[in-house]
Coordinates of C-alpha atoms in Angstrom, one line a residue:
M233 CA 0.0 0.0 0.0
A234 CA 1.4 3.4 -1.0
K235 CA 2.1 5.9 1.7
A236 CA -0.1 8.9 2.1
P237 CA 1.4 12.2 0.8
K238 CA 3.3 14.3 3.3
G239 CA 1.0 16.3 5.6
T240 CA -2.1 14.2 4.7
V241 CA -4.5 14.1 7.7
S242 CA -6.4 10.9 8.1
I243 CA -9.6 10.2 10.0
A244 CA -9.5 7.3 12.5
S245 CA -12.0 5.8 14.8
Q246 CA -11.0 4.4 18.2
A247 CA -13.5 3.1 20.8
G248 CA -16.2 4.6 18.7
M249 CA -14.7 8.1 18.8
L250 CA -13.1 10.1 16.0
R251 CA -9.6 11.4 15.9
L252 CA -7.2 12.8 13.3
R253 CA -3.8 11.5 12.6
W254 CA -0.9 12.8 10.5
R255 CA 2.9 13.1 10.4
I256 CA 5.2 16.0 9.6
N257 CA 8.9 15.4 9.2
G258 CA 8.6 12.1 10.9
Q259 CA 6.8 13.6 13.9
P260 CA 3.4 11.9 14.5
Y261 CA 0.4 14.0 15.6
T262 CA -3.0 12.8 17.0
L263 CA -6.0 15.1 17.7
P264 CA -9.0 13.5 19.5
L265 CA -12.1 15.3 18.3
G266 CA -14.4 14.3 21.1
L267 CA -17.0 13.3 18.5
A268 CA -18.8 9.9 18.2
D269 CA -18.2 8.1 14.9
N270 CA -21.2 8.8 12.8
P271 CA -21.8 10.3 9.3
L272 CA -22.4 13.9 10.6
H273 CA -19.4 13.9 12.8
R274 CA -17.2 12.5 9.9
R275 CA -18.2 15.5 7.8
I276 CA -17.0 17.8 10.7
A277 CA -13.8 15.7 10.9
K278 CA -13.2 16.1 7.2
G279 CA -13.4 19.9 7.5
K280 CA -11.0 20.0 10.4
A281 CA -8.6 17.7 8.5
A282 CA -8.8 20.1 5.5
Q283 CA -7.9 23.0 7.7
I284 CA -4.9 21.3 9.1
Q285 CA -3.7 20.2 5.7
A286 CA -4.0 23.7 4.4
D287 CA -2.0 25.1 7.3
I288 CA 0.7 22.5 6.7
A289 CA 0.9 23.4 3.0
L290 CA 1.0 27.2 3.8
E291 CA 3.6 26.6 6.5
R292 CA 1.4 28.1 9.2
F293 CA 0.8 24.8 11.1
D294 CA 0.5 25.2 14.9
P295 CA 2.4 22.3 16.5
T296 CA 0.7 22.9 19.9
L297 CA -2.6 22.0 18.2
K298 CA -4.4 24.7 20.2
K299 CA -5.5 26.3 17.0
Y300 CA -7.3 23.1 15.9
R301 CA -9.2 22.3 19.1
Q302 CA -12.8 23.5 18.9
A303 CA -13.6 26.2 21.5
E304 CA -16.2 23.9 23.1
N305 CA -13.5 21.3 23.5
T306 CA -10.9 23.4 25.2
Q307 CA -12.2 22.1 28.5
T308 CA -13.0 18.5 29.3
P309 CA -16.7 17.8 28.6
A310 CA -18.9 17.2 31.7
T311 CA -18.8 13.6 32.9
I312 CA -22.6 13.3 32.3
D313 CA -22.0 14.3 28.6
L314 CA -19.2 11.8 28.3
W315 CA -21.4 9.1 29.9
A316 CA -24.0 9.8 27.2
K317 CA -21.4 9.4 24.5
F318 CA -20.2 6.1 26.1
T319 CA -23.9 4.9 26.2
E320 CA -24.2 5.8 22.5
Y321 CA -21.1 3.8 21.8
R322 CA -22.4 0.8 23.7
I323 CA -25.7 0.9 21.8
A324 CA -23.7 1.0 18.5
Q325 CA -21.8 -2.0 19.7
G326 CA -25.0 -4.0 20.2
T327 CA -25.8 -3.5 23.9
K328 CA -29.5 -4.4 24.3
P329 CA -32.1 -1.7 25.2
A330 CA -33.0 -3.6 28.4
T331 CA -29.3 -3.5 29.5
I332 CA -29.2 0.3 28.8
D333 CA -32.4 0.9 30.8
A334 CA -31.3 -1.3 33.7
K335 CA -27.6 -0.4 34.1
Y336 CA -26.6 2.7 32.1
K337 CA -29.6 5.1 32.7
P338 CA -29.4 4.7 36.5
I339 CA -25.7 5.8 36.5
A340 CA -26.6 8.8 34.3
S341 CA -29.2 9.8 36.9
N342 CA -26.6 9.4 39.7
L343 CA -24.1 11.5 37.8
T344 CA -26.7 14.2 37.4
R345 CA -27.4 14.2 41.2
F346 CA -23.7 14.2 41.9
G347 CA -23.6 17.6 40.3
R348 CA -20.0 17.9 39.3
S349 CA -17.6 16.4 36.8
I350 CA -15.2 13.6 37.7
E351 CA -11.6 14.8 36.9
S352 CA -9.5 13.0 39.4
P353 CA -9.3 9.7 41.4
A354 CA -10.5 11.6 44.5
Q355 CA -13.6 12.8 42.7
A356 CA -14.2 9.3 41.3
L357 CA -13.9 7.9 44.8
A358 CA -16.4 10.5 46.1
F359 CA -18.9 9.5 43.5
I360 CA -18.5 5.8 44.3
T361 CA -18.8 6.5 48.0
R362 CA -22.1 8.3 47.2
L363 CA -23.4 5.3 45.3
R364 CA -22.4 2.9 48.1
S365 CA -24.3 5.0 50.6
T366 CA -27.6 4.2 48.9
Q367 CA -26.9 0.8 47.2
K368 CA -26.2 -2.7 48.4
P369 CA -22.6 -3.9 48.0
L370 CA -23.4 -6.2 45.1
I371 CA -25.2 -3.5 43.1
A372 CA -22.5 -0.9 43.9
N373 CA -19.8 -3.4 42.7
Q374 CA -21.7 -3.9 39.5
N375 CA -21.7 -0.1 38.9
L376 CA -18.0 0.2 39.8
S377 CA -17.1 -2.5 37.2
L378 CA -19.2 -0.6 34.6
L379 CA -17.5 2.7 35.5
K380 CA -14.1 1.1 35.2
G381 CA -15.0 0.1 31.7
F382 CA -16.2 3.7 31.1
G383 CA -12.8 5.0 32.4
D384 CA -10.9 2.7 30.0
W385 CA -13.1 4.0 27.1
L386 CA -12.4 7.6 28.1
L387 CA -8.7 6.9 28.2
S388 CA -8.6 5.2 24.8
A389 CA -10.7 8.1 23.3
G390 CA -8.3 10.7 24.6
H391 CA -10.7 12.4 27.1
W392 CA -8.7 11.2 30.2
D393 CA -5.0 10.7 30.8
S394 CA -5.7 7.9 33.2
N395 CA -8.7 5.9 34.4
H396 CA -9.8 7.6 37.6
F397 CA -11.9 4.6 38.7
A398 CA -9.1 2.0 38.1
Q399 CA -7.7 1.8 41.7
I400 CA -11.0 1.8 43.6
P401 CA -11.4 -1.6 45.3
S402 CA -14.7 -3.4 45.3
A403 CA -17.0 -3.1 48.3
K404 CA -16.9 -5.8 50.9
G405 CA -20.0 -7.6 52.0
A406 CA -21.4 -8.5 48.5
Q407 CA -23.6 -11.5 48.5
S408 CA -21.8 -14.8 47.9
A409 CA -23.0 -18.2 47.0
R410 CA -23.2 -21.3 49.1
P411 CA -20.2 -23.5 48.2
G412 CA -21.3 -26.2 45.7
N413 CA -24.3 -24.2 44.4
P414 CA -24.3 -24.7 40.6
F415 CA -25.2 -22.0 38.1
T416 CA -28.8 -22.2 37.0
R417 CA -29.7 -22.1 33.3
A418 CA -30.9 -18.5 33.7
E419 CA -27.6 -17.5 35.3
I420 CA -25.5 -19.1 32.6
K421 CA -27.5 -17.2 29.9
L422 CA -27.0 -14.0 31.8
I423 CA -23.2 -14.6 32.1
L424 CA -22.9 -15.1 28.4
I425 CA -25.1 -12.1 27.5
T426 CA -23.1 -9.9 29.9
L427 CA -19.8 -11.0 28.3
Q428 CA -21.1 -10.4 24.9
D429 CA -22.1 -6.9 25.8
H430 CA -18.8 -6.0 27.6
P431 CA -16.6 -3.6 25.6
Y432 CA -13.4 -5.3 26.6
Y433 CA -14.1 -8.8 28.0
C434 CA -16.3 -9.7 25.1
H435 CA -13.2 -11.4 23.7
Y436 CA -13.6 -14.1 26.3
H437 CA -17.3 -14.9 25.5
D438 CA -16.4 -17.9 23.3
V439 CA -14.1 -19.6 25.9
V440 CA -16.8 -19.2 28.6
M441 CA -19.4 -20.5 26.2
F442 CA -17.2 -23.5 25.6
L443 CA -16.7 -24.0 29.4
V444 CA -20.3 -24.0 30.3
H445 CA -21.3 -26.3 27.5
I446 CA -18.4 -28.8 27.6
G447 CA -17.8 -28.9 31.3
C448 CA -14.0 -29.3 31.1
R449 CA -11.6 -27.6 33.5
P450 CA -10.8 -24.0 32.7
S451 CA -7.1 -24.9 32.3
E452 CA -8.0 -27.6 29.7
A453 CA -10.0 -25.0 27.7
F454 CA -7.2 -22.4 28.0
M455 CA -4.7 -25.0 26.6
L456 CA -7.0 -26.4 23.9
R457 CA -5.4 -26.6 20.4
W458 CA -7.1 -26.8 17.0
H459 CA -5.8 -30.4 16.4
Q460 CA -8.1 -31.5 19.3
I461 CA -11.2 -30.3 17.4
N462 CA -12.7 -32.2 14.6
L463 CA -15.4 -30.0 12.9
T464 CA -16.2 -32.7 10.4
T465 CA -17.3 -35.2 13.1
G466 CA -18.4 -32.4 15.5
T467 CA -16.2 -33.6 18.4
V468 CA -13.5 -32.3 20.7
T469 CA -10.8 -34.4 22.5
I470 CA -10.1 -33.1 26.0
Q471 CA -6.7 -33.8 27.4
A472 CA -6.3 -33.7 31.2
P473 CA -2.8 -32.5 31.9
K474 CA -2.5 -34.0 35.5
T475 CA -3.4 -37.5 34.5
D476 CA -2.8 -37.6 30.8
H477 CA -6.4 -38.9 30.5
E478 CA -7.9 -38.3 27.1
Y479 CA -11.6 -38.4 26.2
T480 CA -13.8 -37.3 23.3
L481 CA -17.1 -35.4 23.5
D482 CA -19.7 -34.3 21.0
L483 CA -20.0 -30.6 20.3
Q484 CA -23.4 -29.0 20.9
P485 CA -24.7 -27.2 17.7
K486 CA -24.1 -23.8 19.3
V487 CA -20.5 -24.7 20.2
H488 CA -19.9 -26.2 16.8
A489 CA -21.1 -23.1 15.1
M490 CA -19.0 -20.9 17.3
L491 CA -15.9 -22.9 16.7
T492 CA -16.5 -23.0 12.9
A493 CA -16.7 -19.2 12.9
R494 CA -13.4 -18.7 14.7
S495 CA -10.2 -18.3 12.6
R496 CA -7.7 -21.1 12.8
L497 CA -4.2 -21.1 11.2
K498 CA -2.3 -24.2 12.4
P499 CA -3.3 -27.3 14.2
T500 CA -1.0 -26.3 17.1
D501 CA -2.5 -22.9 17.5
L502 CA -4.5 -22.1 20.6
V503 CA -8.3 -22.2 20.1
F504 CA -8.9 -19.5 22.7
P505 CA -5.8 -17.2 23.0
T506 CA -5.7 -13.8 24.7
P507 CA -6.1 -10.7 22.5
G508 CA -2.3 -10.7 22.3
G509 CA -2.2 -14.3 21.1
K510 CA -0.9 -15.9 24.3
Q511 CA -2.4 -18.6 26.5
I512 CA -5.0 -17.3 29.0
N513 CA -3.6 -16.9 32.5
P514 CA -6.2 -18.5 34.9
H515 CA -5.5 -16.1 37.7
N516 CA -5.8 -13.0 35.5
F517 CA -8.9 -14.4 33.9
R518 CA -10.6 -15.0 37.2
S519 CA -9.6 -11.8 38.9
R520 CA -10.4 -9.5 36.0
C521 CA -12.8 -10.9 33.4
W522 CA -14.7 -13.4 35.6
V523 CA -15.1 -11.3 38.7
T524 CA -16.2 -8.3 36.6
T525 CA -18.7 -10.3 34.6
I526 CA -20.3 -12.0 37.6
A527 CA -20.7 -8.6 39.3
L528 CA -22.2 -7.0 36.2
A529 CA -24.6 -9.9 35.8
G530 CA -25.8 -9.4 39.3
I531 CA -25.6 -13.1 40.4
P532 CA -23.9 -14.6 43.5
Y533 CA -20.2 -15.2 42.9
R534 CA -18.8 -18.6 42.2
P535 CA -15.3 -19.2 40.7
P536 CA -14.9 -20.2 37.0
Y537 CA -14.5 -23.9 38.0
F538 CA -18.2 -23.9 38.9
S539 CA -18.9 -24.0 35.2
R540 CA -17.8 -27.6 35.5
H541 CA -19.8 -28.3 38.6
S542 CA -22.8 -26.9 36.9
M543 CA -22.5 -29.1 33.9
G544 CA -22.3 -32.2 36.0
S545 CA -25.4 -31.1 38.0
H546 CA -27.4 -30.3 34.9
L547 CA -26.5 -33.6 33.3
I548 CA -27.8 -35.5 36.3
D549 CA -31.0 -33.4 36.4
Q550 CA -31.5 -34.3 32.7
G551 CA -31.4 -38.0 33.6
A552 CA -27.9 -38.9 32.7
T553 CA -26.5 -41.8 34.7
Y554 CA -23.5 -41.4 37.0
P555 CA -21.2 -43.4 34.6
Q556 CA -22.3 -41.1 31.7
V557 CA -21.6 -38.0 33.8
A558 CA -18.2 -39.4 34.9
Y559 CA -17.2 -39.9 31.3
A560 CA -18.4 -36.4 30.2
L561 CA -16.3 -34.9 33.0
G562 CA -13.2 -37.0 32.4
H563 CA -13.5 -39.1 35.6
K564 CA -12.5 -42.8 35.6
S565 CA -15.0 -43.6 38.4
T566 CA -18.4 -42.3 39.6
R567 CA -17.2 -41.6 43.2
M568 CA -16.3 -37.9 42.4
V569 CA -19.5 -37.5 40.5
V570 CA -21.6 -38.5 43.5
Q571 CA -19.6 -36.4 46.0
T572 CA -19.1 -33.2 44.0
Y573 CA -21.5 -32.9 41.1
G574 CA -24.7 -34.7 42.2
R575 CA -26.4 -31.6 43.6
M576 CA -30.0 -31.2 42.7
L577 CA -31.0 -28.0 40.9
D578 CA -34.8 -28.6 41.3
R579 CA -36.8 -30.2 44.1
P580 CA -38.1 -33.7 43.2
K581 CA -41.7 -34.0 42.2
M582 CA -43.5 -36.0 44.9
P583 CA -45.5 -39.0 43.7
E584 CA -49.2 -38.9 43.7
F585 CA -51.2 -42.1 44.6

């Protein structure tokens, strides 16, 4: 591809926000416009780009960029206005109207009542403290996770120099689940929907979908390679690293379609790598993606391994025998199934005589 002529100003979109980019004598310049990426704002961006290109050609370019920042953008927009732009971005990314009404609009109302912009970590903490004074810990933690995503978006769009919410810890006292309590079908669906809608952790939607449908250990999914998947027969071969035990499972139609849609280069490539192409770190996945997703979904916390417990319990509830469940979960005997996975999800129906 040929290089753009010297002084050419290009329009780029990052995190749904427009910015201009160009290079003069090897020096790169970037100018965030503070405008959402839509046809109207792209016309505005083209006009600004033409102005800068003309100044470069006439040797009157302002390297401080002050000349090119719109008067209304000389100060950081109010946080409530930035939240509105963030909400527009999430809608454009496919966030469902019900999610916008349930999670995004209440935060907008709270920002309005807060009455001032958030321009520092101290102000961010003051806002979170206000939320916690009126909300249960679980709900407050859901909002904190959403606001941290908002801060990341502001950082990538050039509105903030750092994420003011990033270092605020979660509130203590959030509801937790009884050990051994499997995820219900409704909770599993909510986890997948929440992941699909998240601006950053949506990358991990497919691996979580695989975990809840296949029931393998998270480490086995993170290490899975394409040579273990046979899309022709619709099967996956799971390899347990601790015991070298190997067993083959049928892929459910949803999982088969998901895997078919994923790109694959070599048989030895990871099926579910990180965005950087590396193997998923279990600790990082749990402490970042999983904790955030469970909080946003508003369900009692259980660790990622409970996707496996849940699969075992659902198989039993569907009428699978203990030997069948043992095979599906890679166990050589039924003892572990009876002790760990045989927890009822529904009360038994009492006989009628």
